[in-house]
Each structure stands twice: as structure tokens, then as C-alpha cells.
Backbone as XML, in Angstrom:
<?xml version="1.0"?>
<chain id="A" units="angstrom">
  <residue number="1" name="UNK">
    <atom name="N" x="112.289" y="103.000" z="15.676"/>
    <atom name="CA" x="112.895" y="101.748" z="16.109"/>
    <atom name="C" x="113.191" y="101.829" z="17.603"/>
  </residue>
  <residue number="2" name="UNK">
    <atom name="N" x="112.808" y="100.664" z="18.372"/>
    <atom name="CA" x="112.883" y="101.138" z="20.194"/>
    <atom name="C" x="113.831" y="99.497" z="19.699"/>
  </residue>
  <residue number="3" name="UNK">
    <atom name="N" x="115.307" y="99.618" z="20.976"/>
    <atom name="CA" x="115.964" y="98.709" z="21.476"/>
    <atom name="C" x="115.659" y="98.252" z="22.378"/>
  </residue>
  <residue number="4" name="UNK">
    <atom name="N" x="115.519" y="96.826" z="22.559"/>
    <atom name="CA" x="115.378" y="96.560" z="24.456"/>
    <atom name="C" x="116.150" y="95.750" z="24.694"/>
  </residue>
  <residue number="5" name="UNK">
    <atom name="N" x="117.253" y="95.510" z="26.089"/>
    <atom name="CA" x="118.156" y="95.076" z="26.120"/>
    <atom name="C" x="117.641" y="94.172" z="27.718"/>
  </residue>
  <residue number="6" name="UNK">
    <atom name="N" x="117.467" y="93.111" z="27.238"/>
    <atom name="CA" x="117.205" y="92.612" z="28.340"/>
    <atom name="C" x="118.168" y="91.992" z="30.271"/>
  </residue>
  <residue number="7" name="UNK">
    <atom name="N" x="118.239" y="91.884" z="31.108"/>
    <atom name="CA" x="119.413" y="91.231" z="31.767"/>
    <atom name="C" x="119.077" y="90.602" z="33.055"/>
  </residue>
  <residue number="8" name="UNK">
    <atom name="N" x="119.537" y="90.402" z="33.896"/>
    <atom name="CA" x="119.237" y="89.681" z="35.236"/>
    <atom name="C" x="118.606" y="88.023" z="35.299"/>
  </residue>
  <residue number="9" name="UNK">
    <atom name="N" x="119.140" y="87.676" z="34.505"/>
    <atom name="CA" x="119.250" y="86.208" z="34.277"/>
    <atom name="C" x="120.140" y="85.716" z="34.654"/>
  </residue>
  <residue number="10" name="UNK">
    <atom name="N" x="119.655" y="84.240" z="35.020"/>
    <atom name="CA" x="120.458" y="83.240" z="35.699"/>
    <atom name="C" x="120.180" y="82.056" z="36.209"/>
  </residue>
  <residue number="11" name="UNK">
    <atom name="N" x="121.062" y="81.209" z="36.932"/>
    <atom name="CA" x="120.765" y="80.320" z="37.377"/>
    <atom name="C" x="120.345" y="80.014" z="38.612"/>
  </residue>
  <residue number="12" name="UNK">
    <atom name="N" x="119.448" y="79.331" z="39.462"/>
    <atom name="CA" x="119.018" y="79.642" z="40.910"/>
    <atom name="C" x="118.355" y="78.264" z="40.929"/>
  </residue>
  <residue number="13" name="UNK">
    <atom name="N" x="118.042" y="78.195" z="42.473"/>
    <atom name="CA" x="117.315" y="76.593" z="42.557"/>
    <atom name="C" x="116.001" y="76.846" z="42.993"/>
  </residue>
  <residue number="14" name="UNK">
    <atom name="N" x="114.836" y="75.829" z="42.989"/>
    <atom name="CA" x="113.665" y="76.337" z="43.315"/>
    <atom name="C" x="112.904" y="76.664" z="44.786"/>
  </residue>
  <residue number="15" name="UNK">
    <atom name="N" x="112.229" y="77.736" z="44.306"/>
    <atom name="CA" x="112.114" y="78.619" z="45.746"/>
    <atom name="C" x="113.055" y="79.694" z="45.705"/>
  </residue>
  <residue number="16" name="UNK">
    <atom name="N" x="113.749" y="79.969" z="44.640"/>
    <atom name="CA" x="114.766" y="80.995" z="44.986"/>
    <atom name="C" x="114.073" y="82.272" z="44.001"/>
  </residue>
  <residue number="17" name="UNK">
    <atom name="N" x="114.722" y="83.222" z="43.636"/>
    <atom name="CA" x="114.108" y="84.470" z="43.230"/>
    <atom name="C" x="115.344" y="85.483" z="42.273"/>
  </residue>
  <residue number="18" name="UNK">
    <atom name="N" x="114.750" y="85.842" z="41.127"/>
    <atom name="CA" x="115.176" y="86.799" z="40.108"/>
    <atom name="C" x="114.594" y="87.639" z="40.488"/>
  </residue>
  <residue number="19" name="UNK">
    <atom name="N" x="115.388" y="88.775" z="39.408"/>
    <atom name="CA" x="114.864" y="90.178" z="39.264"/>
    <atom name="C" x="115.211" y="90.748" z="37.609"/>
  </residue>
  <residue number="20" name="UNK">
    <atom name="N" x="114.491" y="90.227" z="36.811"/>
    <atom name="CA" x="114.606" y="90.818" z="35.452"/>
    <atom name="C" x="114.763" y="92.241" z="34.957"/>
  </residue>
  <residue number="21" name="UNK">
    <atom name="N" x="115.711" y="92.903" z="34.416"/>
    <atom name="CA" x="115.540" y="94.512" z="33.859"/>
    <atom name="C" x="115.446" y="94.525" z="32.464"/>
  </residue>
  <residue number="22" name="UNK">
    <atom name="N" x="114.649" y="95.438" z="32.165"/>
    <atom name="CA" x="114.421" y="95.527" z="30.486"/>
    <atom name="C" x="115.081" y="96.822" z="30.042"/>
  </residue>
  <residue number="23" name="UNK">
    <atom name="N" x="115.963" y="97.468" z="29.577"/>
    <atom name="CA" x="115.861" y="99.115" z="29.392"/>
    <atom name="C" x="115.846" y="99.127" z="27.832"/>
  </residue>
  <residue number="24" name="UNK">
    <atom name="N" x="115.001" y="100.165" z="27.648"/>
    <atom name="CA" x="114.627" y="100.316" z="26.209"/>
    <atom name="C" x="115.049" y="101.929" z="25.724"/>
  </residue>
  <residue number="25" name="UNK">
    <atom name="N" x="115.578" y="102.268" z="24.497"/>
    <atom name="CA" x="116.185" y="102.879" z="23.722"/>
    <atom name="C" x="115.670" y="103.501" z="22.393"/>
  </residue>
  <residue number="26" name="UNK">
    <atom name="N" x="115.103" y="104.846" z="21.862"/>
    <atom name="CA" x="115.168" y="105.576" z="23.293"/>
    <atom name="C" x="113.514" y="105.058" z="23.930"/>
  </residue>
  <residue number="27" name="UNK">
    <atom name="N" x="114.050" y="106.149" z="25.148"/>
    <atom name="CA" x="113.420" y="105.687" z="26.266"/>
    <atom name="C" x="111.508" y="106.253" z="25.849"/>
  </residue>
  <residue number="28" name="UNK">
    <atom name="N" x="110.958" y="105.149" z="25.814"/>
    <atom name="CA" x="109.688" y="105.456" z="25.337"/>
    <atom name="C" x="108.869" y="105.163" z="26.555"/>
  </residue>
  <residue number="29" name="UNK">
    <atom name="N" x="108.931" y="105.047" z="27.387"/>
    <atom name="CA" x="107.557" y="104.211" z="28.467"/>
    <atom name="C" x="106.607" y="105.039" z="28.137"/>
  </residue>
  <residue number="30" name="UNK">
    <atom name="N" x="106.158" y="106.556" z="27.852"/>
    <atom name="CA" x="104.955" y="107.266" z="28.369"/>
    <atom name="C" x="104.269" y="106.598" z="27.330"/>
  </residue>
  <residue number="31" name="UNK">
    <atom name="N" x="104.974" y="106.345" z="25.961"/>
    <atom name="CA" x="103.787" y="106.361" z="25.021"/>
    <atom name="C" x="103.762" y="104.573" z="24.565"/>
  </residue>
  <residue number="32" name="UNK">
    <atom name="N" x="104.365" y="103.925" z="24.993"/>
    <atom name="CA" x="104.335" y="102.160" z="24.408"/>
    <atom name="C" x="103.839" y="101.702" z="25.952"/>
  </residue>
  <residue number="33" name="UNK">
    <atom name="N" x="103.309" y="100.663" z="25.641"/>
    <atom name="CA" x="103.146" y="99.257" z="26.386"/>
    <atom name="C" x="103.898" y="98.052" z="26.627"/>
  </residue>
  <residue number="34" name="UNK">
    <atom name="N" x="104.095" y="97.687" z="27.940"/>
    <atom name="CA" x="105.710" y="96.519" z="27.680"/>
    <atom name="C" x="104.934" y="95.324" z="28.110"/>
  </residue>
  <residue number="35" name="UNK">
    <atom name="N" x="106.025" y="94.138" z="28.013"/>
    <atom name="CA" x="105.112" y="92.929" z="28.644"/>
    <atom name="C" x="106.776" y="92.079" z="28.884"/>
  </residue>
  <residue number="36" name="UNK">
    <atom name="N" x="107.078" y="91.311" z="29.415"/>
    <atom name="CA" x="107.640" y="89.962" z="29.711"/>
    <atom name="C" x="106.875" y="88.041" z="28.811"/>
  </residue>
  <residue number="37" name="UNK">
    <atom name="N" x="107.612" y="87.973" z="27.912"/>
    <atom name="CA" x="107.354" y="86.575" z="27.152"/>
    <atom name="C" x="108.404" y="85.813" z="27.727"/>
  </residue>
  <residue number="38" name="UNK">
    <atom name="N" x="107.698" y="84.515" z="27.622"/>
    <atom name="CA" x="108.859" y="83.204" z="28.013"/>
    <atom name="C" x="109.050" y="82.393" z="26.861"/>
  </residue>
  <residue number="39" name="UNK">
    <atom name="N" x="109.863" y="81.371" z="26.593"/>
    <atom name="CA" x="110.087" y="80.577" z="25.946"/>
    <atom name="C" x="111.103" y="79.495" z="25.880"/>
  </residue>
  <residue number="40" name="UNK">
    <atom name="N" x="110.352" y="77.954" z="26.452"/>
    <atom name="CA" x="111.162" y="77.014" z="27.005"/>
    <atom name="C" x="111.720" y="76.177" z="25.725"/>
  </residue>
  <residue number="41" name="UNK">
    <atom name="N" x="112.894" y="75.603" z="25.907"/>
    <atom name="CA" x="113.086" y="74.741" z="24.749"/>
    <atom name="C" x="112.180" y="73.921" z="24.465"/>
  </residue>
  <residue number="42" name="UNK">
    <atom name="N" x="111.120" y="73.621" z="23.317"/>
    <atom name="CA" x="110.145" y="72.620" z="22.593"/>
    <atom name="C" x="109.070" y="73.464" z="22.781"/>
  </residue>
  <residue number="43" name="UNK">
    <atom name="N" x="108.746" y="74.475" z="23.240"/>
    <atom name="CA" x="107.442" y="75.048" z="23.668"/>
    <atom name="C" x="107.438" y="76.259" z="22.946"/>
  </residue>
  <residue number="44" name="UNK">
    <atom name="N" x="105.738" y="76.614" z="22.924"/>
    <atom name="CA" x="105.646" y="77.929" z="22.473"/>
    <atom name="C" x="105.568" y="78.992" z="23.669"/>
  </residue>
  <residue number="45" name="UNK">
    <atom name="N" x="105.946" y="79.887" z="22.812"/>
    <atom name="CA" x="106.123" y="81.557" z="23.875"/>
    <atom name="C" x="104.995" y="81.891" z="24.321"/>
  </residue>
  <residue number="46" name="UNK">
    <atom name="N" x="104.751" y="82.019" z="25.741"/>
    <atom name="CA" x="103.647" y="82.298" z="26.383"/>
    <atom name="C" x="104.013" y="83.589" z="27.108"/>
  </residue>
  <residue number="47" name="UNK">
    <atom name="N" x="102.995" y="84.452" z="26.851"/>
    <atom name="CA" x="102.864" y="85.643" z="27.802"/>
    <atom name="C" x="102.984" y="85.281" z="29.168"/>
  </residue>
  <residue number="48" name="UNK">
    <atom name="N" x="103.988" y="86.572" z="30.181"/>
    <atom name="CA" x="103.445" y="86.272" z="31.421"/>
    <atom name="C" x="103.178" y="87.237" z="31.928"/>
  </residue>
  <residue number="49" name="UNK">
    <atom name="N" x="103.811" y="88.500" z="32.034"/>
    <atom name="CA" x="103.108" y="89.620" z="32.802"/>
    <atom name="C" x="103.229" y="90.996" z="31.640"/>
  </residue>
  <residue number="50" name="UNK">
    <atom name="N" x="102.204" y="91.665" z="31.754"/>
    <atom name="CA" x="102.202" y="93.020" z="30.672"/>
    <atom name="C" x="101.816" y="94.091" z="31.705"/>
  </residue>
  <residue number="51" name="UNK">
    <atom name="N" x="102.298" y="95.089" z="31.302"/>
    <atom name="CA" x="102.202" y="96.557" z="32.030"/>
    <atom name="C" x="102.154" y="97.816" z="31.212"/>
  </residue>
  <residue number="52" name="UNK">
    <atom name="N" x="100.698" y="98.199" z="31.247"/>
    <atom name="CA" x="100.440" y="99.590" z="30.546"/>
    <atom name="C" x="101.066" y="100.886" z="30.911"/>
  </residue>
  <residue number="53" name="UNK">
    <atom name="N" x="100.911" y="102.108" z="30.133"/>
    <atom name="CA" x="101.594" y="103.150" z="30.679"/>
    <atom name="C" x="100.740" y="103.434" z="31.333"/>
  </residue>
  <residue number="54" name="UNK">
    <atom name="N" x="99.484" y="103.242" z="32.050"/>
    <atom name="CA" x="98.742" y="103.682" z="33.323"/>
    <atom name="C" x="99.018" y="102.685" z="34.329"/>
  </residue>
  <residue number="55" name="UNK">
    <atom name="N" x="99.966" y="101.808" z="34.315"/>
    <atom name="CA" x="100.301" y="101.354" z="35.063"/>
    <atom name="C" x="99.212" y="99.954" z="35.434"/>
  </residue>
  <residue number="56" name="UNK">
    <atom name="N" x="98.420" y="99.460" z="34.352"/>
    <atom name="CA" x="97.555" y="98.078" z="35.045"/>
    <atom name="C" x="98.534" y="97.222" z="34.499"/>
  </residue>
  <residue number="57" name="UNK">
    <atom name="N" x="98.083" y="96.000" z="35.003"/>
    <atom name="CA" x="98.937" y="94.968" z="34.429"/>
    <atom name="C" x="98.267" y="94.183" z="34.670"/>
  </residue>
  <residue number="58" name="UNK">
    <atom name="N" x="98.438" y="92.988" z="34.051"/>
    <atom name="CA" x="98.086" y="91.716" z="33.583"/>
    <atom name="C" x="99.162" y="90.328" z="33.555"/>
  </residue>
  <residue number="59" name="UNK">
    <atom name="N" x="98.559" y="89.478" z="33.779"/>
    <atom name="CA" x="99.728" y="88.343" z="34.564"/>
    <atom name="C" x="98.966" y="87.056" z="34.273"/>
  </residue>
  <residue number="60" name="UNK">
    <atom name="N" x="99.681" y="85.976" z="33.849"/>
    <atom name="CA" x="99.532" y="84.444" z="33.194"/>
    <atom name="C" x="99.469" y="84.035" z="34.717"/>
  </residue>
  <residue number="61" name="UNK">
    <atom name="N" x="98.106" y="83.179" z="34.139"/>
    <atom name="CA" x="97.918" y="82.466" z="36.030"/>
    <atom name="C" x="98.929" y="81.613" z="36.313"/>
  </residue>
  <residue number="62" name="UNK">
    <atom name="N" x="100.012" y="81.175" z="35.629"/>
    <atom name="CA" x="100.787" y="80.102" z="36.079"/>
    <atom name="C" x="102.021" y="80.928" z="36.854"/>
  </residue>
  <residue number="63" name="UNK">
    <atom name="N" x="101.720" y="82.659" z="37.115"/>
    <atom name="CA" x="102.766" y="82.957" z="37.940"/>
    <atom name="C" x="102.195" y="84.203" z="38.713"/>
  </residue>
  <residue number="64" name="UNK">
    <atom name="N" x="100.718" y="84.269" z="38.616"/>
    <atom name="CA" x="100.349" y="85.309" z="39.766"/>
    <atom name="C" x="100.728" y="85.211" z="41.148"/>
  </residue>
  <residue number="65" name="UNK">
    <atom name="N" x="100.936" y="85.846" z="41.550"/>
    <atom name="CA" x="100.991" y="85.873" z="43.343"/>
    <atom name="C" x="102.230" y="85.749" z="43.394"/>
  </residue>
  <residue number="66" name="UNK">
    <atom name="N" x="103.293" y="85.227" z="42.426"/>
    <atom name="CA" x="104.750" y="85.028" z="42.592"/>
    <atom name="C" x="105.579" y="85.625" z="41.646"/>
  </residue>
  <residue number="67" name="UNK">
    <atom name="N" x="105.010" y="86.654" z="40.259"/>
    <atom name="CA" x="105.848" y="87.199" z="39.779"/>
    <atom name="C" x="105.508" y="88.800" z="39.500"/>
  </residue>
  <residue number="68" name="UNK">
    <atom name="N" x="106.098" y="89.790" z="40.016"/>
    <atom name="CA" x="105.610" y="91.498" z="39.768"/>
    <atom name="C" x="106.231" y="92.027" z="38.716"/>
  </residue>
  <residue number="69" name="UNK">
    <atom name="N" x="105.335" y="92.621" z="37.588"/>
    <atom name="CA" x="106.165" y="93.456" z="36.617"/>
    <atom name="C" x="106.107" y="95.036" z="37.090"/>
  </residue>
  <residue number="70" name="UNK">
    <atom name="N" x="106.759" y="95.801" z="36.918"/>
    <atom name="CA" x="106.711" y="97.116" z="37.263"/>
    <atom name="C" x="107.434" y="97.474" z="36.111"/>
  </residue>
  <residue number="71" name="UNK">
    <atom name="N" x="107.283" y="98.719" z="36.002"/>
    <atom name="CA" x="107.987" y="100.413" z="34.711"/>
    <atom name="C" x="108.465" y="101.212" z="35.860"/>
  </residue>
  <residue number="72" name="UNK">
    <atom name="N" x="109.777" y="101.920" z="35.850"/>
    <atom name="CA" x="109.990" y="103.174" z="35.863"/>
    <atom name="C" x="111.265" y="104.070" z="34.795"/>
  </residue>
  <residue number="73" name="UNK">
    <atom name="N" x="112.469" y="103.619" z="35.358"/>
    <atom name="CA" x="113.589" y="103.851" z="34.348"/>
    <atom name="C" x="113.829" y="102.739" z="33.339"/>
  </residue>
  <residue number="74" name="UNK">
    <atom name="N" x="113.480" y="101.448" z="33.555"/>
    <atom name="CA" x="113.512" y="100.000" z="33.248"/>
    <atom name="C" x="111.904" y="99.516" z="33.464"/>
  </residue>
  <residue number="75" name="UNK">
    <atom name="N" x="112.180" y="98.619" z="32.512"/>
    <atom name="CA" x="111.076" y="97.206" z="32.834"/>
    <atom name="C" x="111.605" y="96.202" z="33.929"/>
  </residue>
  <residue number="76" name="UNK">
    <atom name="N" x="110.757" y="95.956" z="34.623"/>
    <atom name="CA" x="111.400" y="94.371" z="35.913"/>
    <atom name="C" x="110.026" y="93.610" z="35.665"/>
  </residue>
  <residue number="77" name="UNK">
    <atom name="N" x="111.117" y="92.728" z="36.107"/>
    <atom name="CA" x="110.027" y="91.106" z="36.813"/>
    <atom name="C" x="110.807" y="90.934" z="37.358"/>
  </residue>
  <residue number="78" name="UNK">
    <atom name="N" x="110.103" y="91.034" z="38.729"/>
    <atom name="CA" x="110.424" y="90.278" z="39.999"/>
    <atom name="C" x="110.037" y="89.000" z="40.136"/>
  </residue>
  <residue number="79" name="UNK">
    <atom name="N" x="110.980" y="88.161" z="39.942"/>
    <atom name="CA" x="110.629" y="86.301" z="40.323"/>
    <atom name="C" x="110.489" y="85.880" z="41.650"/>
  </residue>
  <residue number="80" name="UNK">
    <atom name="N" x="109.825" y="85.238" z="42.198"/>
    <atom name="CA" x="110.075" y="84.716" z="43.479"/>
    <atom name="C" x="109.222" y="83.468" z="43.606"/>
  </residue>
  <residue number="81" name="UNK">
    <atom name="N" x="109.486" y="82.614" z="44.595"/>
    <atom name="CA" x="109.293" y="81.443" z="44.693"/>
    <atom name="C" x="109.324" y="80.651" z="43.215"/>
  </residue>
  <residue number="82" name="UNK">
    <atom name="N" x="110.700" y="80.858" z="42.849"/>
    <atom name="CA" x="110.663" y="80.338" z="41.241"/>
    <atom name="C" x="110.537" y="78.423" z="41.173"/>
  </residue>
  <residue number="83" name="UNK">
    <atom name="N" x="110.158" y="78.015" z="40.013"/>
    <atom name="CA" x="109.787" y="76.493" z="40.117"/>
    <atom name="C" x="110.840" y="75.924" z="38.742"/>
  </residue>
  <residue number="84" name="UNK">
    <atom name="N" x="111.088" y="75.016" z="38.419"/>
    <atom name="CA" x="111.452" y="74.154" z="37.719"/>
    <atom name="C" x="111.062" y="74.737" z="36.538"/>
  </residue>
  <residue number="85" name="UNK">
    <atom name="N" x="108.982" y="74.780" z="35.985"/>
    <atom name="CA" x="108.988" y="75.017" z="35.120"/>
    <atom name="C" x="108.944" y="76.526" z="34.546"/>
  </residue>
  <residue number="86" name="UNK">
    <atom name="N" x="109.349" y="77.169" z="35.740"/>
    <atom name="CA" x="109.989" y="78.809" z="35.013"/>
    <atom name="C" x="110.919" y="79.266" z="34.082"/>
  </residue>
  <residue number="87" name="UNK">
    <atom name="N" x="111.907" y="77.850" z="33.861"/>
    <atom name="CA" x="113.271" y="77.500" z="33.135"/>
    <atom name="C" x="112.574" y="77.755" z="31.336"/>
  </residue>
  <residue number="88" name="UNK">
    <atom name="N" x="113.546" y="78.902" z="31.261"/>
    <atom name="CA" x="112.787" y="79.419" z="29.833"/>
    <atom name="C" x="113.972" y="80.828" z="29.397"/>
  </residue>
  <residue number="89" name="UNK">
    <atom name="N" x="113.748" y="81.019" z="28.154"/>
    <atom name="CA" x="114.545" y="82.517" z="27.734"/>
    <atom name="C" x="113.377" y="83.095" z="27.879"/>
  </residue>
  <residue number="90" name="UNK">
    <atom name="N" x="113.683" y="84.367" z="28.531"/>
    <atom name="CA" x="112.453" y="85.079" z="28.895"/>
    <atom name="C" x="112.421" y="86.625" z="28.107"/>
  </residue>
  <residue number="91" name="UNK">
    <atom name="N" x="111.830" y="87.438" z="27.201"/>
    <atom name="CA" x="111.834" y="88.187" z="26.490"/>
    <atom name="C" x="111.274" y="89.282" z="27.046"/>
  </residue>
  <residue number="92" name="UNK">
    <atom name="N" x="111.639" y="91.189" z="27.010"/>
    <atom name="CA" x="110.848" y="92.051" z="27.204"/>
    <atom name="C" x="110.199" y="92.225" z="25.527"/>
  </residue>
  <residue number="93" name="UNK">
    <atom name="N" x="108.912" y="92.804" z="25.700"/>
    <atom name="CA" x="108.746" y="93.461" z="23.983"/>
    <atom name="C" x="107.847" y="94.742" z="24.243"/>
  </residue>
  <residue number="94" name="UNK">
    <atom name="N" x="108.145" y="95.370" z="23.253"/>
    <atom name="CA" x="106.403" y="96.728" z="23.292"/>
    <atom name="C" x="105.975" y="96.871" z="22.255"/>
  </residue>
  <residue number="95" name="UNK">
    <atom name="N" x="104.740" y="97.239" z="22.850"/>
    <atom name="CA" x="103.447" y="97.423" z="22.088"/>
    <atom name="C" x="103.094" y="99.402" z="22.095"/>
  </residue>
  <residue number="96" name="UNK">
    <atom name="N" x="102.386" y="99.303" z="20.508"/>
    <atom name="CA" x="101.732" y="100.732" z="20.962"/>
    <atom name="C" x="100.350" y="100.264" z="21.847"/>
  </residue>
  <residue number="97" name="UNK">
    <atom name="N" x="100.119" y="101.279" z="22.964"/>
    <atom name="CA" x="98.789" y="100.739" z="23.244"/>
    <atom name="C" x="97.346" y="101.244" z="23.042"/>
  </residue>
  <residue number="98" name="UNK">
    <atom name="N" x="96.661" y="100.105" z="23.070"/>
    <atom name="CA" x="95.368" y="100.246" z="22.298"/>
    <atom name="C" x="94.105" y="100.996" z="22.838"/>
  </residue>
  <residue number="99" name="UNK">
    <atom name="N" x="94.636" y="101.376" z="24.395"/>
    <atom name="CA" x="93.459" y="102.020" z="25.340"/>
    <atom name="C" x="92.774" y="100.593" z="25.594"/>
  </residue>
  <residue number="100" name="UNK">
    <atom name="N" x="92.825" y="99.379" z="25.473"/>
    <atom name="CA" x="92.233" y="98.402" z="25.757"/>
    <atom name="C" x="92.425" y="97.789" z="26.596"/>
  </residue>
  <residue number="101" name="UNK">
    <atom name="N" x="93.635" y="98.071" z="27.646"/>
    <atom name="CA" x="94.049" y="97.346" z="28.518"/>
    <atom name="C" x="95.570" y="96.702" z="28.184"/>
  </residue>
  <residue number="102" name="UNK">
    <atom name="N" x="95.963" y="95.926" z="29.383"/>
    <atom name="CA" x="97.117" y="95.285" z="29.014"/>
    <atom name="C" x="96.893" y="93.894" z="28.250"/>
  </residue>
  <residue number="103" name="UNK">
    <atom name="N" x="97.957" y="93.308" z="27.571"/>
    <atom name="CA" x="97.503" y="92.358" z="26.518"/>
    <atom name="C" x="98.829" y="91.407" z="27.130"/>
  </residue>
  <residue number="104" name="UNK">
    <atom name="N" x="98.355" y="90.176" z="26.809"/>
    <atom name="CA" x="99.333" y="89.380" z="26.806"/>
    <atom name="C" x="99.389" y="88.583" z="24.983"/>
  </residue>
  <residue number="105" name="UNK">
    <atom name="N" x="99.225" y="89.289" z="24.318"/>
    <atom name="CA" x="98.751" y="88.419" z="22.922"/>
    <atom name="C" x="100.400" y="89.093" z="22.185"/>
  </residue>
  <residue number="106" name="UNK">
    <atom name="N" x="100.787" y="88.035" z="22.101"/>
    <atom name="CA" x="102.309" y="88.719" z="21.326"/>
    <atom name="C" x="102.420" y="89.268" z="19.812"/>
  </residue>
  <residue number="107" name="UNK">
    <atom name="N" x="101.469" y="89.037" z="19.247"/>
    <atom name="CA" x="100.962" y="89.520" z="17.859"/>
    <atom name="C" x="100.997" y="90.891" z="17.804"/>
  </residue>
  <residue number="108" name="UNK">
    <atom name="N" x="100.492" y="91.455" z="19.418"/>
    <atom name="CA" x="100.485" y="92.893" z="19.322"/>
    <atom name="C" x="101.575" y="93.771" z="19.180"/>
  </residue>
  <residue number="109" name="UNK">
    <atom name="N" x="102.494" y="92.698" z="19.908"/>
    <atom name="CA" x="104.149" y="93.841" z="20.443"/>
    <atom name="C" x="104.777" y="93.782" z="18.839"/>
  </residue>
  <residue number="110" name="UNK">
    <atom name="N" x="105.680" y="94.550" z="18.829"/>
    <atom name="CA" x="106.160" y="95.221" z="17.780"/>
    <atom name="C" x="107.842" y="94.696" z="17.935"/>
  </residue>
  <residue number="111" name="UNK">
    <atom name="N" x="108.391" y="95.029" z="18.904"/>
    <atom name="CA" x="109.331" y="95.085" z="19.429"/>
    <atom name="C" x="110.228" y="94.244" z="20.215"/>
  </residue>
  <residue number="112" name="UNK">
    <atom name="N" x="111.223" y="93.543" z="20.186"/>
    <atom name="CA" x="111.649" y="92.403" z="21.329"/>
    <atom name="C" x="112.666" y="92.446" z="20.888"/>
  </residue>
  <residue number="113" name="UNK">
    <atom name="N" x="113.301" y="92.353" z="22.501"/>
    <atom name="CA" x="114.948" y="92.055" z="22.775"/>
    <atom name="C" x="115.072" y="90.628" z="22.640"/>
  </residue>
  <residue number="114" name="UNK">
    <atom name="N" x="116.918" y="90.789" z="22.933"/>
    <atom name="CA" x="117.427" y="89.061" z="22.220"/>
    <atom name="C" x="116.828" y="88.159" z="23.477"/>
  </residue>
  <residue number="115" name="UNK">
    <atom name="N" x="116.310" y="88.115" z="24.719"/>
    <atom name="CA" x="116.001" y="87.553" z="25.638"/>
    <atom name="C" x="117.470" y="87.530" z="26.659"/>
  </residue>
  <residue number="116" name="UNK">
    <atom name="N" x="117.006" y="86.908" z="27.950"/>
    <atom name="CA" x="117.472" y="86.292" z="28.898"/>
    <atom name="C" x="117.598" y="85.103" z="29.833"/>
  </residue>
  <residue number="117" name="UNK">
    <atom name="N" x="118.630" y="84.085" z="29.986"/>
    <atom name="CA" x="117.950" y="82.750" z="30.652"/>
    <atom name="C" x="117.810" y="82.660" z="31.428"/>
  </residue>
  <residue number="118" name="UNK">
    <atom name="N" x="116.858" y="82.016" z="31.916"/>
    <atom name="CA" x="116.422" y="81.734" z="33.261"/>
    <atom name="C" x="116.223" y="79.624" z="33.681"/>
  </residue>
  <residue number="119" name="UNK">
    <atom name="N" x="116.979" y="79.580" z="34.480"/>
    <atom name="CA" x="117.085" y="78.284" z="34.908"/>
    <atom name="C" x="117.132" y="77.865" z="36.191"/>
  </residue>
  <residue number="120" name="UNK">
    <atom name="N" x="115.974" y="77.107" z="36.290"/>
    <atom name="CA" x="115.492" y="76.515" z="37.844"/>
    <atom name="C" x="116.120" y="75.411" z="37.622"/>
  </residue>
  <residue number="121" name="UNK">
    <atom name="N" x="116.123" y="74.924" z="38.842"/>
    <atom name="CA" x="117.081" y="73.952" z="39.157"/>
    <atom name="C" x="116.163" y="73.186" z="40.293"/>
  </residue>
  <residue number="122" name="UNK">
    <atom name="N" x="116.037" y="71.902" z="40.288"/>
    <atom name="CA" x="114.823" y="71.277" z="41.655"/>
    <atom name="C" x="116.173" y="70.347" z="42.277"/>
  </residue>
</chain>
């Protein structure tokens, strides 16, 4: 059983910038795969950034160039130039991984914290 406790949520206006932490329990990074899910009120949960333990990652075009996931002691997403429709509970989860790369397919992850909110403001 892995815990993940998600935090760094909040409220901000657009153009402004988060910094998401995930820490997971115990501490598994060498051998799982993590990712960042969103989920806006009425909508379904869309992947946005995943990060293997070799370190590739993979990222939903609706936030390349403006959102970084990284691993070291914690999971992050770095937000920046955040928009209106970033406004969502945003979830860490893990996966065992498949040697296939990073996945954004949530079927795979095993694992997920209670989330965190995130609210843009225009």
C-alpha cells in the first residue's frame, strides 16, 4: 500500500504560478511511476504530466511549455503562467512501470491521493 499526500494548492489569478508536492509513503520512487491528474467540476479527469523512474516524462498539450513535473524527495508540478481553465482538484497517483514509457492513461496508476485545489481566477 503506497500513501500520497498531496499539497501546494491554492488560489492565484491568471498568469500567476503554483508549485504542487506529492510525498508518498513509504517512499517508493526507484521502483513506481508517478503522474499529476486534474479534475474540474462536470468534467472528466485528464492526465497532465507523468514522470518515470528514468526520469522521461510526458505532458497533456494543454499545458506543455507551462507546466514541469519533476521526482526527487517529492513529486512537483511546477505551474506557471496558470489560466482560468487550470481550475481543477489536481491528483498525484503511481503506477508500477511498464518499461513502456511514461503514460498518461489513469487505468494504469494504482494509487491516488485525496487531491488538491487549484483555482484561477481571470
Amino acid at each position: 500500500q503506497v500513501h500520497l499526500v498531496e499539497s501546494g494548492g491554492g488560489s492565484v489569478e491568471s498568469g500567476g504560478s503554483l508549485k504542487l508536492s506529492c510525498s508518498a509513503s513509504p517512499v517508493t520512487y526507484r521502483s513506481y511511476c508517478m503522474a499529476w491528474f486534474r479534475q474540474a467540476p462536470g468534467k472528466q479527469r485528464e492526465g497532465v504530466a507523468g514522470i518515470d523512474s528514468d526520469g522521461s516524462t510526458i505532458y497533456a498539450d494543454s499545458v506543455k511549455g507551462r507546466f514541469t513535473i519533476s521526482l526527487d524527495t517529492s513529486l512537483y508540478l511546477q505551474m506557471s503562467t496558470l489560466k482560468p481553465e487550470d481550475t481543477a482538484m489536481y491528483y498525484c497517483a503511481v503506477r508500477q512501470c511498464s518499461g513502456w514509457g511514461p503514460s498518461l492513461d489513469s487505468h494504469e496508476y494504482i494509487y491516488w491521493g485525496q487531491g488538491t485545489q487549484v483555482t484561477v481566477s481571470s
